[in-house]
């Protein structure tokens, strides 16, 4: 029995999650597995109503689930950072989901903005460290509001945090068994402390994986190569902040936010899967958002939840089929509504 916690969240989150759950129902029937859904109303609406971001005990309650399926967090009526830090980062950190796994894969039939690149050229995975770096919220203000104001925001890297992330990336590169190439993306020429640690740990762990080739890119060069020669990449490992930035770029070269999925992974605990785009307030409630990213996140959830790899492959295959029938992957331009696309995926199972 697969126990899934569902957080629809804000904006278009609930709409795309509903389509994912439609697909879950179809794939569970086909593969004869059982699941339960427990819904949580965390998000902007709840915050505006009650004044709390996460209720007391929420994290402990979520620990009892096999996985969390998340739509999106972020609300136009709430100041930036409140929900993002209070819900999304709080769950990532407290559940120790130290890997943010973001595949970048161009499907057959998807219009690639990089003309001349095809599905064979764009197929890599970004392993983004997910609990450290500039995201820890360490720092502060002095003399706030005066012309003497100083603000600091600390880039934090720990040996343990870097090592477990780098090790996960080496294991994944070996398991993918594609080009067997792992690229560290950092900025060692400027961030000579934090990224020196990354560099040393990367090379140290590499010794245990003689079958995996390694490479290094500065993050700015990586942005260039992702557009110019994405075929160079197999697996990328990178700190949290750079991972955030380069995976938006990755989402674009695979066809857009409509198809980009991600997993916040704690290999020994509860993981959380989400479409990587935001809550898209301007499309909320219009039945126009593309649910394929959320459906892809569902496939990741199934793949990482023990024995359901075949079910996950089937969902991915169904997505690949449906992708070819859409006019575009962008919201409002698919030629179908959100619910129609979800139904098409469910039916092709
Ligand atoms: C992402 C998002 C989040 C992040 C925001 C909403 C806090 O951009 O999942 O990539 O920066 O991690
Ligand atoms: Mg982001």
mmCIF file of C-alpha atoms and ligand atoms in Angstrom:
data_model
loop_
_atom_site.group_PDB
_atom_site.id
_atom_site.type_symbol
_atom_site.label_atom_id
_atom_site.label_comp_id
_atom_site.label_asym_id
_atom_site.label_seq_id
_atom_site.Cartn_x
_atom_site.Cartn_y
_atom_site.Cartn_z
ATOM 1 C CA UNK A 1 0.000 0.000 0.000
ATOM 2 C CA UNK A 2 1.473 3.282 -1.165
ATOM 3 C CA UNK A 3 0.559 6.096 1.242
ATOM 4 C CA UNK A 4 0.723 9.454 -0.513
ATOM 5 C CA UNK A 5 0.331 12.880 1.074
ATOM 6 C CA UNK A 6 -1.087 15.366 -1.428
ATOM 7 C CA UNK A 7 -0.412 19.101 -1.195
ATOM 8 C CA UNK A 8 -2.123 20.844 -4.099
ATOM 9 C CA UNK A 9 -0.857 24.195 -2.837
ATOM 10 C CA UNK A 10 -1.307 27.484 -4.638
ATOM 11 C CA UNK A 11 -2.303 28.796 -8.043
ATOM 12 C CA UNK A 12 -2.407 26.116 -10.692
ATOM 13 C CA UNK A 13 -0.928 23.538 -8.284
ATOM 14 C CA UNK A 14 -4.257 21.888 -7.400
ATOM 15 C CA UNK A 15 -5.268 21.688 -11.077
ATOM 16 C CA UNK A 16 -2.133 19.916 -12.257
ATOM 17 C CA UNK A 17 -2.070 17.616 -9.225
ATOM 18 C CA UNK A 18 -5.663 16.586 -9.991
ATOM 19 C CA UNK A 19 -4.526 15.430 -13.440
ATOM 20 C CA UNK A 20 -1.606 13.548 -11.916
ATOM 21 C CA UNK A 21 -4.007 11.769 -9.590
ATOM 22 C CA UNK A 22 -6.176 10.846 -12.568
ATOM 23 C CA UNK A 23 -3.127 9.188 -14.087
ATOM 24 C CA UNK A 24 -2.277 7.539 -10.769
ATOM 25 C CA UNK A 25 -5.737 5.998 -10.675
ATOM 26 C CA UNK A 26 -5.281 4.622 -14.204
ATOM 27 C CA UNK A 27 -1.785 3.257 -13.674
ATOM 28 C CA UNK A 28 -2.739 1.688 -10.318
ATOM 29 C CA UNK A 29 -5.597 -0.193 -11.973
ATOM 30 C CA UNK A 30 -3.315 -1.370 -14.752
ATOM 31 C CA UNK A 31 -0.533 -2.499 -12.430
ATOM 32 C CA UNK A 32 -2.893 -3.599 -9.646
ATOM 33 C CA UNK A 33 -1.319 -1.693 -6.826
ATOM 34 C CA UNK A 34 -3.161 0.018 -3.983
ATOM 35 C CA UNK A 35 -2.662 3.504 -2.652
ATOM 36 C CA UNK A 36 -4.192 5.992 -0.245
ATOM 37 C CA UNK A 37 -4.344 9.771 -0.620
ATOM 38 C CA UNK A 38 -4.367 12.189 2.303
ATOM 39 C CA UNK A 39 -4.855 15.830 1.406
ATOM 40 C CA UNK A 40 -3.253 18.791 3.143
ATOM 41 C CA UNK A 41 -4.378 22.366 2.516
ATOM 42 C CA UNK A 42 -0.970 24.034 3.000
ATOM 43 C CA UNK A 43 -0.475 27.154 0.921
ATOM 44 C CA UNK A 44 -1.344 30.805 0.554
ATOM 45 C CA UNK A 45 -5.097 30.494 1.045
ATOM 46 C CA UNK A 46 -4.646 28.685 4.333
ATOM 47 C CA UNK A 47 -2.023 31.198 5.450
ATOM 48 C CA UNK A 48 -4.300 34.148 4.681
ATOM 49 C CA UNK A 49 -7.130 32.455 6.582
ATOM 50 C CA UNK A 50 -5.274 31.204 9.656
ATOM 51 C CA UNK A 51 -2.017 33.153 9.771
ATOM 52 C CA UNK A 52 0.150 30.062 9.981
ATOM 53 C CA UNK A 53 2.256 28.623 7.198
ATOM 54 C CA UNK A 54 2.414 25.066 8.511
ATOM 55 C CA UNK A 55 0.257 23.896 11.386
ATOM 56 C CA UNK A 56 1.839 22.484 14.520
ATOM 57 C CA UNK A 57 2.916 18.871 14.031
ATOM 58 C CA UNK A 58 2.577 18.937 10.232
ATOM 59 C CA UNK A 59 6.109 17.778 9.520
ATOM 60 C CA UNK A 60 5.774 14.879 11.968
ATOM 61 C CA UNK A 61 2.527 13.867 10.342
ATOM 62 C CA UNK A 62 4.105 13.891 6.894
ATOM 63 C CA UNK A 63 6.884 11.572 8.037
ATOM 64 C CA UNK A 64 4.360 8.729 8.138
ATOM 65 C CA UNK A 65 3.859 8.804 4.349
ATOM 66 C CA UNK A 66 5.704 6.978 1.598
ATOM 67 C CA UNK A 67 5.835 10.134 -0.504
ATOM 68 C CA UNK A 68 4.484 13.650 -0.865
ATOM 69 C CA UNK A 69 2.951 14.884 -4.108
ATOM 70 C CA UNK A 70 3.146 18.668 -4.347
ATOM 71 C CA UNK A 71 1.601 21.118 -6.814
ATOM 72 C CA UNK A 72 3.105 24.556 -6.213
ATOM 73 C CA UNK A 73 3.747 27.041 -3.436
ATOM 74 C CA UNK A 74 3.537 30.825 -3.933
ATOM 75 C CA UNK A 75 0.652 33.300 -3.713
ATOM 76 C CA UNK A 76 0.382 36.848 -5.123
ATOM 77 C CA UNK A 77 -1.238 38.203 -1.925
ATOM 78 C CA UNK A 78 1.525 36.945 0.376
ATOM 79 C CA UNK A 79 4.903 38.708 0.564
ATOM 80 C CA UNK A 80 7.697 36.825 -1.243
ATOM 81 C CA UNK A 81 9.544 34.336 0.926
ATOM 82 C CA UNK A 82 6.864 33.699 3.531
ATOM 83 C CA UNK A 83 5.340 30.626 1.896
ATOM 84 C CA UNK A 84 8.471 29.587 0.026
ATOM 85 C CA UNK A 85 10.533 29.490 3.209
ATOM 86 C CA UNK A 86 7.716 28.565 5.565
ATOM 87 C CA UNK A 87 6.394 25.627 3.575
ATOM 88 C CA UNK A 88 8.558 24.511 0.657
ATOM 89 C CA UNK A 89 12.007 24.993 2.169
ATOM 90 C CA UNK A 90 10.755 23.978 5.614
ATOM 91 C CA UNK A 91 9.598 20.609 4.239
ATOM 92 C CA UNK A 92 12.735 20.108 2.143
ATOM 93 C CA UNK A 93 14.946 20.837 5.146
ATOM 94 C CA UNK A 94 13.010 19.200 7.979
ATOM 95 C CA UNK A 95 12.422 16.035 5.966
ATOM 96 C CA UNK A 96 16.096 16.174 4.991
ATOM 97 C CA UNK A 97 15.343 15.880 1.269
ATOM 98 C CA UNK A 98 18.938 16.613 0.481
ATOM 99 C CA UNK A 99 18.765 15.872 -3.228
ATOM 100 C CA UNK A 100 16.730 17.876 -5.695
ATOM 101 C CA UNK A 101 16.635 15.673 -8.761
ATOM 102 C CA UNK A 102 15.708 17.383 -12.015
ATOM 103 C CA UNK A 103 15.811 15.453 -15.268
ATOM 104 C CA UNK A 104 16.196 17.470 -18.479
ATOM 105 C CA UNK A 105 14.948 15.424 -21.369
ATOM 106 C CA UNK A 106 13.607 16.458 -24.742
ATOM 107 C CA UNK A 107 10.751 14.196 -25.835
ATOM 108 C CA UNK A 108 10.150 13.161 -29.414
ATOM 109 C CA UNK A 109 7.807 15.643 -31.102
ATOM 110 C CA UNK A 110 8.547 18.554 -28.756
ATOM 111 C CA UNK A 111 9.608 21.802 -30.398
ATOM 112 C CA UNK A 112 13.113 22.486 -29.195
ATOM 113 C CA UNK A 113 14.095 26.156 -29.059
ATOM 114 C CA UNK A 114 17.633 25.066 -29.946
ATOM 115 C CA UNK A 115 17.147 24.189 -33.556
ATOM 116 C CA UNK A 116 19.197 21.204 -34.711
ATOM 117 C CA UNK A 117 19.075 19.546 -31.270
ATOM 118 C CA UNK A 118 16.929 16.457 -30.827
ATOM 119 C CA UNK A 119 15.946 13.973 -28.126
ATOM 120 C CA UNK A 120 19.337 12.253 -28.367
ATOM 121 C CA UNK A 121 21.094 15.531 -27.532
ATOM 122 C CA UNK A 122 19.005 16.661 -24.572
ATOM 123 C CA UNK A 123 18.828 13.969 -21.925
ATOM 124 C CA UNK A 124 20.600 14.711 -18.679
ATOM 125 C CA UNK A 125 19.824 14.956 -14.972
ATOM 126 C CA UNK A 126 20.693 17.728 -12.566
ATOM 127 C CA UNK A 127 21.423 16.637 -8.997
ATOM 128 C CA UNK A 128 20.905 19.822 -7.026
ATOM 129 C CA UNK A 129 21.978 19.886 -3.375
ATOM 130 C CA UNK A 130 18.784 20.832 -1.561
ATOM 131 C CA UNK A 131 19.404 21.669 2.109
ATOM 132 C CA UNK A 132 22.403 24.024 2.259
ATOM 133 C CA UNK A 133 24.069 26.939 0.476
ATOM 134 C CA UNK A 134 22.463 30.387 0.319
ATOM 135 C CA UNK A 135 19.152 28.734 1.115
ATOM 136 C CA UNK A 136 19.788 28.157 4.832
ATOM 137 C CA UNK A 137 18.695 31.687 5.689
ATOM 138 C CA UNK A 138 21.802 32.472 7.666
ATOM 139 C CA UNK A 139 22.749 36.140 7.772
ATOM 140 C CA UNK A 140 21.094 39.317 8.762
ATOM 141 C CA UNK A 141 20.859 43.063 8.694
ATOM 142 C CA UNK A 142 22.667 45.712 10.635
ATOM 143 C CA UNK A 143 21.525 49.335 10.664
ATOM 144 C CA UNK A 144 18.511 48.357 8.617
ATOM 145 C CA UNK A 145 16.769 51.198 6.879
ATOM 146 C CA UNK A 146 19.673 53.630 7.292
ATOM 147 C CA UNK A 147 22.365 54.509 4.807
ATOM 148 C CA UNK A 148 24.791 52.482 6.910
ATOM 149 C CA UNK A 149 22.787 49.341 6.278
ATOM 150 C CA UNK A 150 24.684 46.085 5.889
ATOM 151 C CA UNK A 151 23.017 42.855 4.775
ATOM 152 C CA UNK A 152 24.709 39.463 4.706
ATOM 153 C CA UNK A 153 23.521 36.123 3.399
ATOM 154 C CA UNK A 154 25.806 33.219 4.048
ATOM 155 C CA UNK A 155 26.727 30.555 1.524
ATOM 156 C CA UNK A 156 27.010 27.486 3.696
ATOM 157 C CA UNK A 157 28.627 24.188 2.707
ATOM 158 C CA UNK A 158 29.300 21.319 5.098
ATOM 159 C CA UNK A 159 31.473 18.303 4.457
ATOM 160 C CA UNK A 160 28.646 15.891 5.293
ATOM 161 C CA UNK A 161 26.120 17.792 3.186
ATOM 162 C CA UNK A 162 28.372 17.971 0.144
ATOM 163 C CA UNK A 163 29.622 14.408 0.458
ATOM 164 C CA UNK A 164 26.194 12.770 0.550
ATOM 165 C CA UNK A 165 25.031 14.792 -2.427
ATOM 166 C CA UNK A 166 28.121 14.085 -4.496
ATOM 167 C CA UNK A 167 27.910 10.388 -3.620
ATOM 168 C CA UNK A 168 24.255 10.275 -4.704
ATOM 169 C CA UNK A 169 25.280 11.815 -8.024
ATOM 170 C CA UNK A 170 28.041 9.273 -8.621
ATOM 171 C CA UNK A 171 25.645 6.411 -7.829
ATOM 172 C CA UNK A 172 23.041 7.872 -10.192
ATOM 173 C CA UNK A 173 25.574 8.315 -12.986
ATOM 174 C CA UNK A 174 26.603 4.692 -12.632
ATOM 175 C CA UNK A 175 22.980 3.514 -12.549
ATOM 176 C CA UNK A 176 21.905 5.571 -15.555
ATOM 177 C CA UNK A 177 24.712 3.851 -17.397
ATOM 178 C CA UNK A 178 24.563 6.282 -20.274
ATOM 179 C CA UNK A 179 27.704 8.285 -20.943
ATOM 180 C CA UNK A 180 28.839 7.651 -17.363
ATOM 181 C CA UNK A 181 29.927 11.259 -17.105
ATOM 182 C CA UNK A 182 29.408 13.355 -13.994
ATOM 183 C CA UNK A 183 30.002 17.111 -14.249
ATOM 184 C CA UNK A 184 30.484 19.285 -11.189
ATOM 185 C CA UNK A 185 29.061 22.762 -11.781
ATOM 186 C CA UNK A 186 30.337 25.423 -9.373
ATOM 187 C CA UNK A 187 32.413 28.597 -9.349
ATOM 188 C CA UNK A 188 35.748 27.577 -7.873
ATOM 189 C CA UNK A 189 37.510 30.598 -9.344
ATOM 190 C CA UNK A 190 35.526 32.993 -7.168
ATOM 191 C CA UNK A 191 33.909 31.050 -4.331
ATOM 192 C CA UNK A 192 37.270 29.870 -3.117
ATOM 193 C CA UNK A 193 36.033 28.526 0.235
ATOM 194 C CA UNK A 194 32.625 26.923 -0.219
ATOM 195 C CA UNK A 195 33.374 25.611 -3.689
ATOM 196 C CA UNK A 196 36.871 24.577 -2.796
ATOM 197 C CA UNK A 197 35.190 22.180 -0.389
ATOM 198 C CA UNK A 198 32.920 20.957 -3.218
ATOM 199 C CA UNK A 199 35.918 20.484 -5.488
ATOM 200 C CA UNK A 200 37.908 18.484 -2.925
ATOM 201 C CA UNK A 201 34.984 16.271 -1.945
ATOM 202 C CA UNK A 202 34.068 15.675 -5.595
ATOM 203 C CA UNK A 203 37.574 14.473 -6.400
ATOM 204 C CA UNK A 204 37.812 12.414 -3.248
ATOM 205 C CA UNK A 205 34.550 10.533 -3.883
ATOM 206 C CA UNK A 206 35.473 10.133 -7.570
ATOM 207 C CA UNK A 207 38.256 7.757 -6.556
ATOM 208 C CA UNK A 208 35.623 5.244 -5.452
ATOM 209 C CA UNK A 209 33.959 5.360 -8.887
ATOM 210 C CA UNK A 210 36.710 4.624 -11.390
ATOM 211 C CA UNK A 211 34.067 3.668 -13.990
ATOM 212 C CA UNK A 212 32.554 7.176 -13.907
ATOM 213 C CA UNK A 213 34.263 9.929 -15.888
ATOM 214 C CA UNK A 214 34.298 13.361 -14.285
ATOM 215 C CA UNK A 215 34.303 16.890 -15.605
ATOM 216 C CA UNK A 216 34.049 20.381 -14.164
ATOM 217 C CA UNK A 217 32.292 23.523 -15.448
ATOM 218 C CA UNK A 218 32.034 26.956 -13.960
ATOM 219 C CA UNK A 219 28.346 27.778 -13.695
ATOM 220 C CA UNK A 220 28.428 30.577 -16.262
ATOM 221 C CA UNK A 221 30.115 28.309 -18.782
ATOM 222 C CA UNK A 222 27.569 25.606 -17.976
ATOM 223 C CA UNK A 223 24.747 27.984 -18.993
ATOM 224 C CA UNK A 224 26.527 28.504 -22.269
ATOM 225 C CA UNK A 225 27.107 24.786 -22.911
ATOM 226 C CA UNK A 226 23.545 23.874 -21.980
ATOM 227 C CA UNK A 227 22.375 26.003 -24.876
ATOM 228 C CA UNK A 228 25.242 25.363 -27.271
ATOM 229 C CA UNK A 229 26.021 21.667 -26.709
ATOM 230 C CA UNK A 230 23.572 20.072 -24.254
ATOM 231 C CA UNK A 231 24.678 16.654 -25.490
ATOM 232 C CA UNK A 232 27.832 17.133 -23.428
ATOM 233 C CA UNK A 233 25.882 16.382 -20.247
ATOM 234 C CA UNK A 234 24.847 13.135 -18.620
ATOM 235 C CA UNK A 235 24.592 13.985 -14.911
ATOM 236 C CA UNK A 236 25.350 17.372 -13.333
ATOM 237 C CA UNK A 237 25.909 17.835 -9.600
ATOM 238 C CA UNK A 238 25.740 21.353 -8.195
ATOM 239 C CA UNK A 239 25.067 23.403 -5.063
ATOM 240 C CA UNK A 240 21.560 24.572 -4.249
ATOM 241 C CA UNK A 241 21.584 28.122 -5.627
ATOM 242 C CA UNK A 242 23.214 27.301 -8.944
ATOM 243 C CA UNK A 243 20.967 24.246 -9.218
ATOM 244 C CA UNK A 244 17.927 26.471 -8.882
ATOM 245 C CA UNK A 245 19.126 28.688 -11.715
ATOM 246 C CA UNK A 246 20.395 26.125 -14.184
ATOM 247 C CA UNK A 247 17.299 23.932 -13.856
ATOM 248 C CA UNK A 248 15.081 26.757 -15.090
ATOM 249 C CA UNK A 249 17.376 26.929 -18.088
ATOM 250 C CA UNK A 250 17.175 23.142 -18.354
ATOM 251 C CA UNK A 251 13.380 23.306 -18.266
ATOM 252 C CA UNK A 252 13.425 25.680 -21.239
ATOM 253 C CA UNK A 253 15.672 23.562 -23.438
ATOM 254 C CA UNK A 254 13.494 20.517 -22.844
ATOM 255 C CA UNK A 255 10.461 22.407 -24.069
ATOM 256 C CA UNK A 256 9.324 24.540 -21.128
ATOM 257 C CA UNK A 257 7.982 24.507 -17.576
ATOM 258 C CA UNK A 258 5.003 22.513 -18.782
ATOM 259 C CA UNK A 259 7.127 19.381 -18.983
ATOM 260 C CA UNK A 260 9.767 19.878 -16.261
ATOM 261 C CA UNK A 261 9.416 17.642 -13.197
ATOM 262 C CA UNK A 262 11.494 17.282 -10.077
ATOM 263 C CA UNK A 263 11.937 15.281 -6.916
ATOM 264 C CA UNK A 264 13.080 16.445 -3.488
ATOM 265 C CA UNK A 265 14.676 13.249 -2.374
ATOM 266 C CA UNK A 266 15.674 11.848 0.965
ATOM 267 C CA UNK A 267 16.982 8.410 -0.047
ATOM 268 C CA UNK A 268 16.270 7.063 3.439
ATOM 269 C CA UNK A 269 13.097 8.989 4.257
ATOM 270 C CA UNK A 270 10.073 10.760 2.832
ATOM 271 C CA UNK A 271 10.538 12.419 -0.557
ATOM 272 C CA UNK A 272 8.417 15.059 -2.258
ATOM 273 C CA UNK A 273 7.716 15.336 -5.986
ATOM 274 C CA UNK A 274 6.600 18.453 -7.817
ATOM 275 C CA UNK A 275 6.424 20.155 -11.176
ATOM 276 C CA UNK A 276 9.330 22.601 -11.024
ATOM 277 C CA UNK A 277 7.436 25.619 -12.365
ATOM 278 C CA UNK A 278 5.654 27.915 -9.943
ATOM 279 C CA UNK A 279 2.016 28.474 -9.055
ATOM 280 C CA UNK A 280 1.332 30.495 -12.246
ATOM 281 C CA UNK A 281 -1.306 32.811 -10.693
ATOM 282 C CA UNK A 282 -2.363 34.267 -14.020
ATOM 283 C CA UNK A 283 -3.479 30.873 -15.307
ATOM 284 C CA UNK A 284 -5.144 29.746 -12.092
ATOM 285 C CA UNK A 285 -8.597 28.254 -12.452
ATOM 286 C CA UNK A 286 -8.637 28.614 -16.248
ATOM 287 C CA UNK A 287 -8.061 24.949 -17.109
ATOM 288 C CA UNK A 288 -5.205 25.912 -19.447
ATOM 289 C CA UNK A 289 -2.042 24.953 -17.550
ATOM 290 C CA UNK A 290 -0.013 22.004 -18.818
ATOM 291 C CA UNK A 291 -0.263 19.106 -16.327
ATOM 292 C CA UNK A 292 2.496 17.018 -17.928
ATOM 293 C CA UNK A 293 5.185 18.260 -15.521
ATOM 294 C CA UNK A 294 3.013 17.203 -12.583
ATOM 295 C CA UNK A 295 2.318 13.870 -14.265
ATOM 296 C CA UNK A 296 6.058 13.419 -14.830
ATOM 297 C CA UNK A 297 6.572 14.149 -11.122
ATOM 298 C CA UNK A 298 4.078 11.397 -10.378
ATOM 299 C CA UNK A 299 6.169 9.021 -12.503
ATOM 300 C CA UNK A 300 9.230 9.995 -10.458
ATOM 301 C CA UNK A 301 7.258 9.347 -7.261
ATOM 302 C CA UNK A 302 6.358 5.859 -8.480
ATOM 303 C CA UNK A 303 9.900 5.112 -9.667
ATOM 304 C CA UNK A 304 11.409 6.047 -6.322
ATOM 305 C CA UNK A 305 8.781 4.249 -4.260
ATOM 306 C CA UNK A 306 10.115 0.729 -4.346
ATOM 307 C CA UNK A 307 8.642 -1.759 -6.743
ATOM 308 C CA UNK A 308 6.719 0.484 -9.123
ATOM 309 C CA UNK A 309 9.394 1.146 -11.760
ATOM 310 C CA UNK A 310 7.312 -0.494 -14.484
ATOM 311 C CA UNK A 311 4.311 1.659 -13.601
ATOM 312 C CA UNK A 312 6.576 4.712 -13.750
ATOM 313 C CA UNK A 313 7.898 3.710 -17.174
ATOM 314 C CA UNK A 314 4.316 3.294 -18.398
ATOM 315 C CA UNK A 315 3.374 6.780 -17.196
ATOM 316 C CA UNK A 316 6.438 8.233 -18.928
ATOM 317 C CA UNK A 317 5.592 6.366 -22.112
ATOM 318 C CA UNK A 318 2.016 7.670 -21.963
ATOM 319 C CA UNK A 319 3.343 11.217 -21.510
ATOM 320 C CA UNK A 320 5.612 10.771 -24.529
ATOM 321 C CA UNK A 321 2.640 9.666 -26.598
ATOM 322 C CA UNK A 322 0.445 12.573 -25.515
ATOM 323 C CA UNK A 323 3.222 15.126 -25.993
ATOM 324 C CA UNK A 324 3.130 14.434 -29.733
ATOM 325 C CA UNK A 325 -0.529 15.378 -29.904
ATOM 326 C CA UNK A 326 -0.162 18.791 -28.253
ATOM 327 C CA UNK A 327 0.253 21.877 -30.417
ATOM 328 C CA UNK A 328 2.568 23.420 -27.827
ATOM 329 C CA UNK A 329 3.612 22.699 -24.262
ATOM 330 C CA UNK A 330 2.760 26.225 -23.109
ATOM 331 C CA UNK A 331 -0.272 27.087 -21.016
ATOM 332 C CA UNK A 332 -3.235 27.993 -23.184
ATOM 333 C CA UNK A 333 -1.566 26.897 -26.403
ATOM 334 C CA UNK A 334 -1.748 23.123 -26.069
ATOM 335 C CA UNK A 335 -4.825 22.756 -28.258
ATOM 336 C CA UNK A 336 -6.424 20.973 -25.284
ATOM 337 C CA UNK A 337 -7.409 21.915 -21.757
ATOM 338 C CA UNK A 338 -5.593 20.831 -18.588
ATOM 339 C CA UNK A 339 -8.209 18.193 -17.826
ATOM 340 C CA UNK A 340 -8.241 16.906 -21.412
ATOM 341 C CA UNK A 341 -4.481 16.394 -21.350
ATOM 342 C CA UNK A 342 -4.709 14.535 -18.028
ATOM 343 C CA UNK A 343 -7.466 12.336 -19.407
ATOM 344 C CA UNK A 344 -5.472 11.646 -22.577
ATOM 345 C CA UNK A 345 -2.527 10.396 -20.481
ATOM 346 C CA UNK A 346 -4.779 8.308 -18.237
ATOM 347 C CA UNK A 347 -6.525 6.805 -21.245
ATOM 348 C CA UNK A 348 -3.371 5.941 -23.098
ATOM 349 C CA UNK A 349 -2.473 3.769 -20.103
HETATM 350 C C1 LIG B 1 12.403 25.785 -7.164
HETATM 351 C C2 LIG B 1 11.838 27.130 -6.755
HETATM 352 C C3 LIG B 1 12.084 27.327 -5.259
HETATM 353 C C4 LIG B 1 13.608 27.291 -5.029
HETATM 354 C C5 LIG B 1 11.470 28.600 -4.663
HETATM 355 C C6 LIG B 1 9.971 28.666 -4.900
HETATM 356 C C7 LIG B 1 11.774 28.750 -3.186
HETATM 357 O O1 LIG B 1 12.407 28.140 -7.523
HETATM 358 O O2 LIG B 1 11.900 24.764 -6.645
HETATM 359 O O3 LIG B 1 13.312 25.751 -7.992
HETATM 360 O O4 LIG B 1 14.278 28.330 -5.178
HETATM 361 O O5 LIG B 1 14.122 26.233 -4.704
HETATM 362 MG MG1 LIG B 2 13.631 27.407 -9.103
#
